[in-house]
């Protein structure tokens, strides 16, 4: 991050406002989970709802596993789980399911938000890939 933005973000109110504007208005889907082993969703933006059909209030407290189903590649999910356990970022794609059951290819980039060495939350930036036949 550049110094001028870092300085601006030192004010907690400004920091929150910038974060909200960025996440709420992103064209990509944004999910934030807590840093517990369960990984419960604490934030989902409008693009997530548009992509998956789940409302924001419907997914708060649940885990992103609700998007998985029979055709989800277990190897990819396993690699993601290992990355999370090691506190590392992960990029991958797998078949996920919308609320109405329609399968689609989900691309994610999952990154830890850290303070020092502590992961405070996990953030996923998500996007739909080519349609599944
Ligand atoms: C921030 C975040 C976003 C995630 N988003 C997705 C997702 O969009 N689709 C998906 O299949 N899994 C997603 N996951 C992965 C699952 O929540 C879970 O970590 C994964 O299934 C591995 O754990 P398990 O083997 O216990 O199921 C996400 C995880 C995190 C932390």
PDB file of C-alpha atoms and ligand atoms in Angstrom, residues 29 31-34 36-39 41 48 52 63-69 72 74 76-78 80-82 84 94-96 104 106-111 121-126, ligand 1:
ATOM      1  CA  UNK A  29     -18.220 -10.957  -5.540  1.00  0.00           C
ATOM      2  CA  UNK A  31     -16.976 -12.681   0.867  1.00  0.00           C
ATOM      3  CA  UNK A  32     -15.394 -12.201   4.282  1.00  0.00           C
ATOM      4  CA  UNK A  33     -15.247 -15.039   6.808  1.00  0.00           C
ATOM      5  CA  UNK A  34     -14.062 -15.104  10.395  1.00  0.00           C
ATOM      6  CA  UNK A  36     -12.063 -19.681  13.011  1.00  0.00           C
ATOM      7  CA  UNK A  37     -11.716 -23.224  11.703  1.00  0.00           C
ATOM      8  CA  UNK A  38     -15.398 -23.189  10.704  1.00  0.00           C
ATOM      9  CA  UNK A  39     -14.858 -20.040   8.622  1.00  0.00           C
ATOM     10  CA  UNK A  41     -19.351 -15.697   6.665  1.00  0.00           C
ATOM     11  CA  UNK A  48     -22.175 -12.167  -4.291  1.00  0.00           C
ATOM     12  CA  UNK A  52     -25.228 -16.954  -6.277  1.00  0.00           C
ATOM     13  CA  UNK A  63     -19.816 -21.163   5.650  1.00  0.00           C
ATOM     14  CA  UNK A  64     -18.989 -20.887   1.925  1.00  0.00           C
ATOM     15  CA  UNK A  65     -19.395 -24.687   1.761  1.00  0.00           C
ATOM     16  CA  UNK A  66     -23.100 -24.016   1.041  1.00  0.00           C
ATOM     17  CA  UNK A  67     -21.896 -23.310  -2.520  1.00  0.00           C
ATOM     18  CA  UNK A  68     -20.391 -26.784  -2.922  1.00  0.00           C
ATOM     19  CA  UNK A  69     -22.094 -29.900  -4.249  1.00  0.00           C
ATOM     20  CA  UNK A  72     -17.204 -29.769  -6.711  1.00  0.00           C
ATOM     21  CA  UNK A  74     -12.577 -32.255  -3.686  1.00  0.00           C
ATOM     22  CA  UNK A  76      -9.176 -28.198  -5.076  1.00  0.00           C
ATOM     23  CA  UNK A  77     -11.152 -27.850  -1.842  1.00  0.00           C
ATOM     24  CA  UNK A  78      -8.431 -29.880  -0.068  1.00  0.00           C
ATOM     25  CA  UNK A  80      -7.687 -24.568  -0.252  1.00  0.00           C
ATOM     26  CA  UNK A  81      -8.125 -26.101   3.218  1.00  0.00           C
ATOM     27  CA  UNK A  82      -4.356 -26.658   3.482  1.00  0.00           C
ATOM     28  CA  UNK A  84      -6.052 -21.764   5.035  1.00  0.00           C
ATOM     29  CA  UNK A  94     -14.203 -25.304  -8.810  1.00  0.00           C
ATOM     30  CA  UNK A  95     -17.796 -26.058  -9.644  1.00  0.00           C
ATOM     31  CA  UNK A  96     -20.145 -24.340  -7.215  1.00  0.00           C
ATOM     32  CA  UNK A 104     -21.203 -22.756 -12.443  1.00  0.00           C
ATOM     33  CA  UNK A 106     -16.333 -20.219  -9.430  1.00  0.00           C
ATOM     34  CA  UNK A 107     -12.907 -18.613  -9.494  1.00  0.00           C
ATOM     35  CA  UNK A 108     -11.569 -17.413  -6.171  1.00  0.00           C
ATOM     36  CA  UNK A 109      -8.671 -15.647  -4.683  1.00  0.00           C
ATOM     37  CA  UNK A 110      -8.712 -16.145  -0.901  1.00  0.00           C
ATOM     38  CA  UNK A 111      -6.367 -13.971   1.164  1.00  0.00           C
ATOM     39  CA  UNK A 121     -10.388 -12.519   8.758  1.00  0.00           C
ATOM     40  CA  UNK A 122     -10.283 -14.271   5.401  1.00  0.00           C
ATOM     41  CA  UNK A 123     -11.313 -12.372   2.278  1.00  0.00           C
ATOM     42  CA  UNK A 124     -12.395 -13.961  -0.994  1.00  0.00           C
ATOM     43  CA  UNK A 125     -12.702 -12.180  -4.320  1.00  0.00           C
ATOM     44  CA  UNK A 126     -14.852 -14.341  -6.557  1.00  0.00           C
TER      45      UNK A 126
HETATM   46  C1  LIG B   1     -13.151 -16.319   2.518  1.00  0.00           C
HETATM   47  C2  LIG B   1     -13.476 -17.700   2.007  1.00  0.00           C
HETATM   48  C3  LIG B   1     -14.259 -17.829   0.862  1.00  0.00           C
HETATM   49  C4  LIG B   1     -14.562 -19.093   0.345  1.00  0.00           C
HETATM   50  N1  LIG B   1     -15.324 -19.169  -0.782  1.00  0.00           N
HETATM   51  C5  LIG B   1     -15.603 -20.374  -1.302  1.00  0.00           C
HETATM   52  C6  LIG B   1     -16.374 -20.484  -2.493  1.00  0.00           C
HETATM   53  O1  LIG B   1     -16.779 -19.503  -3.111  1.00  0.00           O
HETATM   54  N2  LIG B   1     -16.641 -21.711  -2.960  1.00  0.00           N
HETATM   55  C7  LIG B   1     -16.200 -22.861  -2.358  1.00  0.00           C
HETATM   56  O2  LIG B   1     -16.481 -23.943  -2.846  1.00  0.00           O
HETATM   57  N3  LIG B   1     -15.465 -22.787  -1.224  1.00  0.00           N
HETATM   58  C8  LIG B   1     -15.162 -21.587  -0.686  1.00  0.00           C
HETATM   59  N4  LIG B   1     -14.413 -21.502   0.472  1.00  0.00           N
HETATM   60  C9  LIG B   1     -13.906 -22.758   1.073  1.00  0.00           C
HETATM   61  C10 LIG B   1     -14.764 -23.384   2.159  1.00  0.00           C
HETATM   62  O3  LIG B   1     -15.309 -22.444   3.038  1.00  0.00           O
HETATM   63  C11 LIG B   1     -13.867 -24.346   3.009  1.00  0.00           C
HETATM   64  O4  LIG B   1     -12.792 -23.636   3.555  1.00  0.00           O
HETATM   65  C12 LIG B   1     -13.336 -25.468   2.147  1.00  0.00           C
HETATM   66  O5  LIG B   1     -14.422 -26.248   1.728  1.00  0.00           O
HETATM   67  C13 LIG B   1     -12.297 -26.339   2.895  1.00  0.00           C
HETATM   68  O6  LIG B   1     -12.788 -26.839   4.081  1.00  0.00           O
HETATM   69  P1  LIG B   1     -13.474 -28.311   4.203  1.00  0.00           P
HETATM   70  O7  LIG B   1     -12.542 -29.289   3.600  1.00  0.00           O
HETATM   71  O8  LIG B   1     -13.665 -28.489   5.656  1.00  0.00           O
HETATM   72  O9  LIG B   1     -14.770 -28.264   3.431  1.00  0.00           O
HETATM   73  C14 LIG B   1     -14.087 -20.261   0.999  1.00  0.00           C
HETATM   74  C15 LIG B   1     -13.314 -20.121   2.160  1.00  0.00           C
HETATM   75  C16 LIG B   1     -13.004 -18.863   2.656  1.00  0.00           C
HETATM   76  C17 LIG B   1     -12.164 -18.739   3.902  1.00  0.00           C
END
